[in-house]
Short mmCIF file of C-alpha atoms in Angstrom, two decimals:
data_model
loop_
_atom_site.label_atom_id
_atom_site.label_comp_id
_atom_site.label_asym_id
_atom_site.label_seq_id
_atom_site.Cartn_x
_atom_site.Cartn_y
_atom_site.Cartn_z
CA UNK A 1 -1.24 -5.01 14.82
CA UNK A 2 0.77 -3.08 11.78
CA UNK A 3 3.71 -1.00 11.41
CA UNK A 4 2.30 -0.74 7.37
CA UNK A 5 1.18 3.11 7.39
CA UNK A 6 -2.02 3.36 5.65
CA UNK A 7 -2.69 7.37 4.85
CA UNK A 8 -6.33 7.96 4.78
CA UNK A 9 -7.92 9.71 1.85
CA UNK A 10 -7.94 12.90 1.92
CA UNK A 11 -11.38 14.33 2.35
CA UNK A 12 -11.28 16.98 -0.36
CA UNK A 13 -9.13 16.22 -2.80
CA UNK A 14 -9.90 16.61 -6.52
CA UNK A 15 -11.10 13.45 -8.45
CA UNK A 16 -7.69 11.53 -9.49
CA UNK A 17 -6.32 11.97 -6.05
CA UNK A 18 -9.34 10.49 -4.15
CA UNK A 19 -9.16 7.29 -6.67
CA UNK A 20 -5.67 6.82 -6.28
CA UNK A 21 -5.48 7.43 -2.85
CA UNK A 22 -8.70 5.36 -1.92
CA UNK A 23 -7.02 2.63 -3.98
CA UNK A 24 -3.48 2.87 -1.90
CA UNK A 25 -5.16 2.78 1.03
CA UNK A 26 -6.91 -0.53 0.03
CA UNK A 27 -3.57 -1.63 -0.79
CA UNK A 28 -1.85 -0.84 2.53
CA UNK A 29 -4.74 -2.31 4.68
CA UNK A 30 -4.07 -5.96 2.72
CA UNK A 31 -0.35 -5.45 2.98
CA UNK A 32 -1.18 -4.85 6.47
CA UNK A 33 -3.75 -7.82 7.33
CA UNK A 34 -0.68 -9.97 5.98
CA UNK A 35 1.84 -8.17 8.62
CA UNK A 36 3.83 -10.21 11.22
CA UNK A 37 2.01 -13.61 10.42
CA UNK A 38 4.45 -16.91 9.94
CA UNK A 39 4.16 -18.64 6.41
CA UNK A 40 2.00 -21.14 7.82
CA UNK A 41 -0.61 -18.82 8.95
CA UNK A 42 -0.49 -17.05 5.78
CA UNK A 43 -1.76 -20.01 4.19
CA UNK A 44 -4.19 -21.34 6.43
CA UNK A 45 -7.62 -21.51 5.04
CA UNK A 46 -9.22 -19.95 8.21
CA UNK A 47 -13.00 -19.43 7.43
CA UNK A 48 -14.21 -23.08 6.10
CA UNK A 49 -15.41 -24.40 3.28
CA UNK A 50 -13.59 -21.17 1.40
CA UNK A 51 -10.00 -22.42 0.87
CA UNK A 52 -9.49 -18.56 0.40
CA UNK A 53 -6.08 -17.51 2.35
CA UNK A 54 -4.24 -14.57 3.00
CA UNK A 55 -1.11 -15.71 1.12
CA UNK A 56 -4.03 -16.29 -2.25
CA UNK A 57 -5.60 -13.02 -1.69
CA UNK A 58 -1.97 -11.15 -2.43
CA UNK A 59 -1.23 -13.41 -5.15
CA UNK A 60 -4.63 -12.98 -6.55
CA UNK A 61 -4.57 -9.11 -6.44
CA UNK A 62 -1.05 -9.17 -8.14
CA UNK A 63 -3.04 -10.97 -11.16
CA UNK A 64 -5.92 -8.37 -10.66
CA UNK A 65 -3.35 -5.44 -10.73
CA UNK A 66 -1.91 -6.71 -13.63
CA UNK A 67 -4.88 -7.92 -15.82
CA UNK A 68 -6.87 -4.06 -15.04
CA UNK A 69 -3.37 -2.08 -15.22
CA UNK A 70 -0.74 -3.88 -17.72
CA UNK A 71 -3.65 -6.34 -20.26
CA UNK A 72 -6.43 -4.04 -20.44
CA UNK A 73 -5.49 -0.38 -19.79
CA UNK A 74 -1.93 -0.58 -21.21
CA UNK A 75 -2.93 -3.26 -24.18
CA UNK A 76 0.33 -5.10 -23.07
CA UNK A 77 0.85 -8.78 -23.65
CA UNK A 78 1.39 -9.46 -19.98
CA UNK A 79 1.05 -13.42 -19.58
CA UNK A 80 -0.66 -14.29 -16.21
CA UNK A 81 1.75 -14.94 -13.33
CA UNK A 82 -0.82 -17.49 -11.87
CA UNK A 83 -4.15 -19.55 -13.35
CA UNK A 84 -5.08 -18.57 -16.86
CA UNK A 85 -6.06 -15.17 -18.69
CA UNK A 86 -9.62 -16.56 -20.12
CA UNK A 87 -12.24 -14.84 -21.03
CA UNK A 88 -14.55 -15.45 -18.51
CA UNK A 89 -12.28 -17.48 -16.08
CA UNK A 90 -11.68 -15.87 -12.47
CA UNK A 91 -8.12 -14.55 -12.28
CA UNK A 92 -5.60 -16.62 -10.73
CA UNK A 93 -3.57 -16.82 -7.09
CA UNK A 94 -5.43 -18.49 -4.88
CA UNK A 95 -5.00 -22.03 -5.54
CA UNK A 96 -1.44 -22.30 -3.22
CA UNK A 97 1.68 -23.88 -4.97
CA UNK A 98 5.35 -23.87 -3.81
CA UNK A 99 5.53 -20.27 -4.11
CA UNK A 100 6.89 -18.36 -0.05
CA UNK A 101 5.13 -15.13 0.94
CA UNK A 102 7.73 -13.27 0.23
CA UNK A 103 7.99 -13.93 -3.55
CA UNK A 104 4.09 -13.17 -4.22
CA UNK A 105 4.60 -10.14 -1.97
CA UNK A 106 7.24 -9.26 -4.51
CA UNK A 107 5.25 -10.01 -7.41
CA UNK A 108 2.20 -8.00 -6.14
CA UNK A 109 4.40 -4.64 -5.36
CA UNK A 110 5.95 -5.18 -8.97
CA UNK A 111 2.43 -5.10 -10.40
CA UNK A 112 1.31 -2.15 -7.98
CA UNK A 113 4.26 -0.03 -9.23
CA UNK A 114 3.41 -0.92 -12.72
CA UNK A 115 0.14 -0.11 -12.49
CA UNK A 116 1.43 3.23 -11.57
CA UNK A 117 3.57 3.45 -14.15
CA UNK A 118 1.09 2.80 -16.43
CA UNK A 119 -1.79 5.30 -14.87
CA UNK A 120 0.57 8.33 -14.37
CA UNK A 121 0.33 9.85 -18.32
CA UNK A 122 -3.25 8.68 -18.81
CA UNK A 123 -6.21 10.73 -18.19
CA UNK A 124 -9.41 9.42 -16.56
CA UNK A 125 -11.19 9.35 -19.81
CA UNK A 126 -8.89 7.46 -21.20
CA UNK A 127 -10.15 4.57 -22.69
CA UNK A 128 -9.08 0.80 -23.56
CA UNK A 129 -10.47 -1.68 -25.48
CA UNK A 130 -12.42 -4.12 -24.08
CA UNK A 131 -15.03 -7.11 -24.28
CA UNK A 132 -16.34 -5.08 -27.34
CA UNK A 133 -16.37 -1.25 -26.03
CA UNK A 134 -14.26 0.71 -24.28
CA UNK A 135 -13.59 1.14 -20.21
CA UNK A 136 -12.43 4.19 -18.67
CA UNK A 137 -9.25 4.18 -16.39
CA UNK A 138 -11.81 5.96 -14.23
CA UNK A 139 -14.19 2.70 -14.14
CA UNK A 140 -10.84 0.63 -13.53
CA UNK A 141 -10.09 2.55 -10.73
CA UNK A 142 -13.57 2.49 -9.49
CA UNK A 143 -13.63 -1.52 -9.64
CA UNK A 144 -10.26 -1.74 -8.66
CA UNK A 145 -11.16 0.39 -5.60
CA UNK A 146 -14.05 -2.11 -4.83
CA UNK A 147 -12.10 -5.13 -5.90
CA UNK A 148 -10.11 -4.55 -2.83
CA UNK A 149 -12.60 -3.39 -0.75
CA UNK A 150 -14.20 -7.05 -0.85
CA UNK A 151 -11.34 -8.77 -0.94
CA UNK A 152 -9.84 -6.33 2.45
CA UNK A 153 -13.20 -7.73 3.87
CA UNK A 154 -12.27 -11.16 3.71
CA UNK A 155 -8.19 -10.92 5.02
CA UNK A 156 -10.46 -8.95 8.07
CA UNK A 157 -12.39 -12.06 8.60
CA UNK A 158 -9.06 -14.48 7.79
CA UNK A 159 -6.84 -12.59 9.91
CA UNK A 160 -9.01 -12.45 12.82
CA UNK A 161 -9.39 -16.46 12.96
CA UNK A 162 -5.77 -16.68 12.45
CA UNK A 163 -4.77 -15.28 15.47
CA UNK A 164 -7.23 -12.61 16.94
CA UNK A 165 -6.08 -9.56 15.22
CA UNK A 166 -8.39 -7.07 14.17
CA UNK A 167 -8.30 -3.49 13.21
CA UNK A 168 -6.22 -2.09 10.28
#
């Protein structure tokens, strides 16, 4: 189904580089779920009542790259691209507007990059402020890690009602 190259993690690798690469590979199998599908079909809501589509799940994790990487880690004043940056509320992207696939694709490779921007010259015991204590980039990368590991799950499901696909 893809031409998106997804490297699998290496199997004995020291602690950074299995976090990093677990969380690239994430990011290539979404990138890759999305792969050869018209605009229409990336916005289908395929897997009723969840008006979840592929097209929201990129734009979401562009918001989720960039609230974990830019807001929290980096402390930068990095106004949501889509919903609202609440405490509390569930980060934007997957309510649809006039936006194409290939502008939230955009967005959610500018976050990715910034996110590894922002990782590179920080330790995994770094720590950032937040909800009153501190989180570790390790414990971002661990939740990022299973942030897209759920979210992979569903563009499996969504992708497979689309138009048969499975694998990647």
């Amino acid at each position: 189904m893809s031409a998106i190259e997804r490297t699998t993690p290496p199997l004995d690798a020291d602690e950074r580089t299995t976090l990093e690469s677990w969380l690239d590979f994430y990011r290539g199998t979404l990138a890759g779920k999305c792969e050869g599908l018209t605009e229409a079909q990336l916005r289908l809501a395929a897997a009723p009542p969840s008006p979840v589509t592929l097209l929201g799940l990129v734009r979401h994790m562009a918001e989720v790259e960039r609230n974990w990487f830019r807001r929290v880690l980096a402390g930068e004043d990095a106004p949501p691209r889509y919903g609202r940056a609440e405490p509390g509320a569930h980060d934007g992207g997957f309510e649809l507007d006039g936006s194409s696939y290939a502008e939230a694709l955009r967005a959610w490779r500018e976050e990715t990059a910034r996110a590894r921007e922002n990782c590179a010259a920080r330790a995994l015991e770094e720590t950032a402020p937040f909800m009153g204590g501190q989180v570790s980039l390790r414990w971002i990368y661990t939740h990022m890690i299973g942030e897209y590991a759920r979210h992979c799950g569903h563009a499996d499901l969504i992708r497979e009602r689309v138009d048969g696909a499975t694998g990647v």
